[in-house]
Coordinates of C-alpha atoms and ligand atoms in Angstrom, one line a residue:
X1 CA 20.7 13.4 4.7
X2 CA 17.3 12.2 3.2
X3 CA 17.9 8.8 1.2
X4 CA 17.7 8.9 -2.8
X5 CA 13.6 9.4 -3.8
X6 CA 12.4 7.1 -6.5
X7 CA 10.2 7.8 -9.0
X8 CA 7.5 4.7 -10.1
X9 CA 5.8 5.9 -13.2
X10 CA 2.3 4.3 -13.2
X11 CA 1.6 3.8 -16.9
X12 CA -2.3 2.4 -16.0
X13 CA -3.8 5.3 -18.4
X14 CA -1.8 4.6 -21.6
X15 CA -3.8 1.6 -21.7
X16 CA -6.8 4.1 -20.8
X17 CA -6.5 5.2 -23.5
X18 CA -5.9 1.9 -25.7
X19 CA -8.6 0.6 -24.5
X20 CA -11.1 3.6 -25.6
X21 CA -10.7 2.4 -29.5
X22 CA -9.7 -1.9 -28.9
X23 CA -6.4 -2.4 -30.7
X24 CA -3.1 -1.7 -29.7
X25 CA -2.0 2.0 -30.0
X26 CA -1.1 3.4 -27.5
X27 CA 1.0 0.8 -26.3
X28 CA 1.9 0.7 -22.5
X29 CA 4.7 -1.5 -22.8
X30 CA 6.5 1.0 -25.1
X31 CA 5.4 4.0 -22.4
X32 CA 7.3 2.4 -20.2
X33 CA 10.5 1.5 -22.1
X34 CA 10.0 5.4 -22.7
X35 CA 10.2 5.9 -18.8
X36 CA 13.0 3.9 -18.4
X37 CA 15.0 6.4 -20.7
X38 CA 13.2 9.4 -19.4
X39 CA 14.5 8.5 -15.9
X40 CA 11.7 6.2 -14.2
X41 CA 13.2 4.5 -11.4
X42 CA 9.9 1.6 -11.7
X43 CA 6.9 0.7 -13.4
X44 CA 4.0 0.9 -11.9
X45 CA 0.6 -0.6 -13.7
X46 CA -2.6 -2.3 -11.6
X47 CA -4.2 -5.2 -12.8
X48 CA -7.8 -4.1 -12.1
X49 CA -10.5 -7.2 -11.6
X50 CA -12.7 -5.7 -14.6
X51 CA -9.6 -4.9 -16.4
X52 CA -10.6 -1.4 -17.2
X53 CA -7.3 -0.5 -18.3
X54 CA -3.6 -2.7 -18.0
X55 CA -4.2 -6.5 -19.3
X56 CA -3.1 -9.8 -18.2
X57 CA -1.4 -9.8 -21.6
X58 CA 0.6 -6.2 -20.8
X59 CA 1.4 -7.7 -17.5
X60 CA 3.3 -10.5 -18.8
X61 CA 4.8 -8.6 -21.6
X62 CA 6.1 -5.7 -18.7
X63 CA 7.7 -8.7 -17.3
X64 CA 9.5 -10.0 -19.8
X65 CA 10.3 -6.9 -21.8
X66 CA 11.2 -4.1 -19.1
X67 CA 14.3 -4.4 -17.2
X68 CA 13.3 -1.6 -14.8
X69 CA 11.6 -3.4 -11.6
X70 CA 7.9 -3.8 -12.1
X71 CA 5.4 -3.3 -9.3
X72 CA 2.2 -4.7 -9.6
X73 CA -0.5 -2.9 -8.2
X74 CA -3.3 -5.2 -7.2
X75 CA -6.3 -5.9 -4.6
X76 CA -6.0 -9.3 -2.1
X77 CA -7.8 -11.9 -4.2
X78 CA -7.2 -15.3 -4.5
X79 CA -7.0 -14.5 -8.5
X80 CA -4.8 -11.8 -8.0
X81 CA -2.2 -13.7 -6.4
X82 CA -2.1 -16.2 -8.7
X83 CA -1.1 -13.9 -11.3
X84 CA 1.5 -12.0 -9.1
X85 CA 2.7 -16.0 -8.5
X86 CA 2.8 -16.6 -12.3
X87 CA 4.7 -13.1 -13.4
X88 CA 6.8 -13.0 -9.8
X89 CA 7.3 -9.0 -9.7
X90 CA 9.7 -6.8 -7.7
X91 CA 6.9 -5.7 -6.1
X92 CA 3.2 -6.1 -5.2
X93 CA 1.1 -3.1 -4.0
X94 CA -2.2 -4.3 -1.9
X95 CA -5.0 -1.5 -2.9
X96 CA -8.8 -1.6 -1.9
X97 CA -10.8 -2.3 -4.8
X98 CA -14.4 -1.3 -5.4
X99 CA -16.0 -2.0 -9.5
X100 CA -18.1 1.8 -9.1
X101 CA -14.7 3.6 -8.0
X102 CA -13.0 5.4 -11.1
X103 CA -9.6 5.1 -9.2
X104 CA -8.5 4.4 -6.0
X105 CA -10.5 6.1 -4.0
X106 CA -9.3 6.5 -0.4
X107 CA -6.3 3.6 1.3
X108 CA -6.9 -0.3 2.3
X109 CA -8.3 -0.9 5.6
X110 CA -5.4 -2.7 6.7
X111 CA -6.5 -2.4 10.2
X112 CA -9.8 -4.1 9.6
X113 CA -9.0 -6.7 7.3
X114 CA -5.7 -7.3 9.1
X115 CA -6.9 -11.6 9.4
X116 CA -8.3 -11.6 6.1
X117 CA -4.8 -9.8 4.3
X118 CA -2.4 -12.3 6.1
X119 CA -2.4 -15.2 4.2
X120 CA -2.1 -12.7 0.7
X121 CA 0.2 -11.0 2.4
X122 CA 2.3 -14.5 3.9
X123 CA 1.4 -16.3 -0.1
X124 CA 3.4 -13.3 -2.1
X125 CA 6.2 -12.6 0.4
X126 CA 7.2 -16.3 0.4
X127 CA 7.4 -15.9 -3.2
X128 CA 10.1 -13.1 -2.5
X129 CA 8.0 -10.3 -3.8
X130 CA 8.5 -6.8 -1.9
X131 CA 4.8 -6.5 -0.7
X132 CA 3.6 -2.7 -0.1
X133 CA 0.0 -1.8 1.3
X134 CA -1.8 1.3 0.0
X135 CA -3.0 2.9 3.3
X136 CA -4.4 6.4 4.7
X137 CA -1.3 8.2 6.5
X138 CA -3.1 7.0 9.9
X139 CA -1.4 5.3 12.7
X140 CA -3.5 2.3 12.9
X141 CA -2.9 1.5 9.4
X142 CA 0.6 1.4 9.9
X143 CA 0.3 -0.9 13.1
X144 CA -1.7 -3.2 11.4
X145 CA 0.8 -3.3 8.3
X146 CA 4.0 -3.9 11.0
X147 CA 1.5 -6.5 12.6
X148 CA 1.2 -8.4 8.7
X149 CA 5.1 -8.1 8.5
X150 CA 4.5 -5.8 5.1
X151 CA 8.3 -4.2 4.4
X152 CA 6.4 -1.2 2.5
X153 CA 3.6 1.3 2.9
X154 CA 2.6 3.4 0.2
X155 CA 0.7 6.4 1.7
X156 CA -2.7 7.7 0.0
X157 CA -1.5 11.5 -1.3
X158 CA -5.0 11.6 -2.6
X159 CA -6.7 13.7 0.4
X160 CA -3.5 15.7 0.1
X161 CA -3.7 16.8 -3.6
X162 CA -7.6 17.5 -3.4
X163 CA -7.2 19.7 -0.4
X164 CA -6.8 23.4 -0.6
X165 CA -5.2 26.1 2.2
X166 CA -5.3 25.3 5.4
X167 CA -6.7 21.8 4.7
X168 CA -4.0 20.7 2.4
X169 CA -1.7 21.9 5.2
X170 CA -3.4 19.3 7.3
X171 CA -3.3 16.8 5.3
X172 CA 0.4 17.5 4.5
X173 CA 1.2 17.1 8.6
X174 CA -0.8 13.8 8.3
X175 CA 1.5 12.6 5.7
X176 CA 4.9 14.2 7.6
X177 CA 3.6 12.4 11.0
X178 CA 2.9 9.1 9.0
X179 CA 6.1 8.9 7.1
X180 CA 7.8 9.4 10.3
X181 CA 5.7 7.0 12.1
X182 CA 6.2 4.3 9.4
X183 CA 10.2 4.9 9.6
X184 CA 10.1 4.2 13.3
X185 CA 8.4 1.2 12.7
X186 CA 11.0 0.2 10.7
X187 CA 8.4 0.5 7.6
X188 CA 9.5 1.8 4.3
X189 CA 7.4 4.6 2.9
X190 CA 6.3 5.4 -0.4
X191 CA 3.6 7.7 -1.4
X192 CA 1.2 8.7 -4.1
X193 CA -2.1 9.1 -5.9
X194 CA -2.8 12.9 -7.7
X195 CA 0.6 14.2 -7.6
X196 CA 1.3 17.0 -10.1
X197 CA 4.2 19.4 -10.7
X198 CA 2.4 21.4 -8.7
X199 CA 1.5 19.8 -5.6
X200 CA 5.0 17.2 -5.7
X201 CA 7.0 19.2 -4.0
X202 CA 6.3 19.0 0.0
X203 CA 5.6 15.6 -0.2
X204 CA 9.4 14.9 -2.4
X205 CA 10.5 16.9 0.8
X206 CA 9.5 14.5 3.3
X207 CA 12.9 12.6 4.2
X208 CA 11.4 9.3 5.2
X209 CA 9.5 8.7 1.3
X210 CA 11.4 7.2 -0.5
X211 CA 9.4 6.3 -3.8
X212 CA 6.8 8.2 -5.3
X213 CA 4.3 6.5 -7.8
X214 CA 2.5 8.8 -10.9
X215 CA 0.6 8.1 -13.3
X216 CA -2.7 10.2 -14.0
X217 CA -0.8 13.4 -14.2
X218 CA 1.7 12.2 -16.3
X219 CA -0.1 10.4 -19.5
X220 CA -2.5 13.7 -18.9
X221 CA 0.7 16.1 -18.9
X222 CA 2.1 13.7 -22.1
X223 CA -0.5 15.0 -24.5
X224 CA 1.0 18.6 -24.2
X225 CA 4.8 17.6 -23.9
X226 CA 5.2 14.4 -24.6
X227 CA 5.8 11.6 -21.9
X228 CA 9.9 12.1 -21.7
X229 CA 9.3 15.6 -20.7
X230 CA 6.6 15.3 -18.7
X231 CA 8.6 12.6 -16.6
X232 CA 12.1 14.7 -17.1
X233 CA 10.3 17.2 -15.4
X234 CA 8.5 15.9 -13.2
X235 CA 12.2 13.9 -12.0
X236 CA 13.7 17.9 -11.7
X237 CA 10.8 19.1 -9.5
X238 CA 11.1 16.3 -6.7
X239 CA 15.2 16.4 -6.8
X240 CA 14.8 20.0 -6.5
X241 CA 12.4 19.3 -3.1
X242 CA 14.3 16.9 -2.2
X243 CA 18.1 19.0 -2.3
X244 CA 19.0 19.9 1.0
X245 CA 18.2 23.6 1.8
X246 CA 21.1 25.8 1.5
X247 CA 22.5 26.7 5.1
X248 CA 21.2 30.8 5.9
X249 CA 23.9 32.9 5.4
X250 CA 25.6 34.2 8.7
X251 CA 23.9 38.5 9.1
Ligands
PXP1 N1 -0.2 4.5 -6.1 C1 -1.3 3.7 -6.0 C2 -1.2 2.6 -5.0 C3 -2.4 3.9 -6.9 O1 -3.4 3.0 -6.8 C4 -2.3 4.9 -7.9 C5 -3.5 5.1 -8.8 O2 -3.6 3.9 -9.6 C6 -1.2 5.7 -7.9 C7 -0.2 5.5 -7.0 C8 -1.0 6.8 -8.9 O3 -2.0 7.8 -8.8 P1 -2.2 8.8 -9.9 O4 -2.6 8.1 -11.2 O5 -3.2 9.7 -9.4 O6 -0.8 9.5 -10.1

């Protein structure tokens, strides 16, 4: 049987929209105390270099205020660490950063910056922080994160939830193959990036991911709903995915 899936609510975009007037409201600290009660197995928020969006300040305040484990999404800088040293979350999620991107776009080349990633990668684990890399579902990736002694991978969805047809049934068997590759590596797997109600379900399916992270979808979805029922709901679909199909009745 598949092992429980996770769900990491990425809360990034309540400070979007913060951030858009100055000021407090909306606060991302009380989004996700929301989550928490809504059903939010995680936090998830990333501490961007130009601070677009979460702040040092909501950083330490998710530290010290939410008992649900925070991980910290961040790229391998010296600065970065620091901060990951100073706050010591659950978890620390290595992503490629570029200032031009509007989001993640694409995984960390794990592969080519394997020398460069070590001593991040040696610096947070010491510390006792579960260190994830963000990566494309692609073998070489995954060697190179066995090869840095990462416990976690998070797989990029994003090629996956932009795809249509046949395509996105490609990119689907790249994420099955990799989630399978990264469990025989002894790797856990998480995935995510542009996962809606909609596209959530084959990817909750796949037994090896056990944590999903969402954010963009959500705070989008929470303008309609509200955040408890988008996250309620989104919880249902991916248990629902996730439930172990019915055996076919005997003719
Ligand atoms: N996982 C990682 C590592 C990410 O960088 C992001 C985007 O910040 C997400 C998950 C969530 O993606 P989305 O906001 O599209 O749901």
């Amino acid at each position: 049987m598949a092992a429980p899936l996770r769900l990491g609510v990425n809360i990034d975009h309540v400070a979007t929209i913060r951030n858009a007037r100055g000021g407090g409201h909306p606060d991302p600290v009380r989004a996700a105390k929301l989550a928490a009660a809504a059903g939010a197995d995680s936090i998830t928020a990333h501490l961007r270099e130009d601070r677009r969006h979460i702040s040092d300040l909501d950083i330490e305040r998710l530290s010290s205020e939410i008992a649900l484990p925070l991980n910290l999404e961040m790229a391998a800088t010296a600065e970065m660490v620091a901060i990951a040293l100073r706050h010591l979350p659950h978890a620390c999620c290595l992503v490629p950063e570029k200032r031009e991107e509007r989001t993640t776009e694409g995984g960390l080349d794990a592969a080519g910056q394997q020398e460069a990633l070590r001593p991040f990668v040696a610096k947070l684990s010491a510390a006792g922080i579960r260190v994830a890399l963000f990566i494309e579902p692609d073998r070489k990736q995954l060697a190179a994160a066995k090869a840095l002694r990462t416990p976690v991978v998070e797989l990029h969805t994003g090629a996956y939830a932009e795809a249509k047809g046949a395509a996105r049934d490609a990119e689907l068997d790249r994420l099955v193959q990799a989630a399978a590759a990264a469990s025989a590596l002894g790797l856990e797997c998480h995935a995510g990036h542009g996962l809606t109600f909609d596209n959530v379900g084959p990817v909750a399916a796949i037994a090896e991911v056990v944590e999903l992270n969402i954010g963009h979808f959500l705070i989008g979805e929470a303008v309609f709903n509200g955040l408890d029922s988008a996250i309620r709901r989104m919880r249902a679909v991916m248990d629902a995915a996730r439930a172990p199909r019915a055996a076919p009745r005997p003719a």
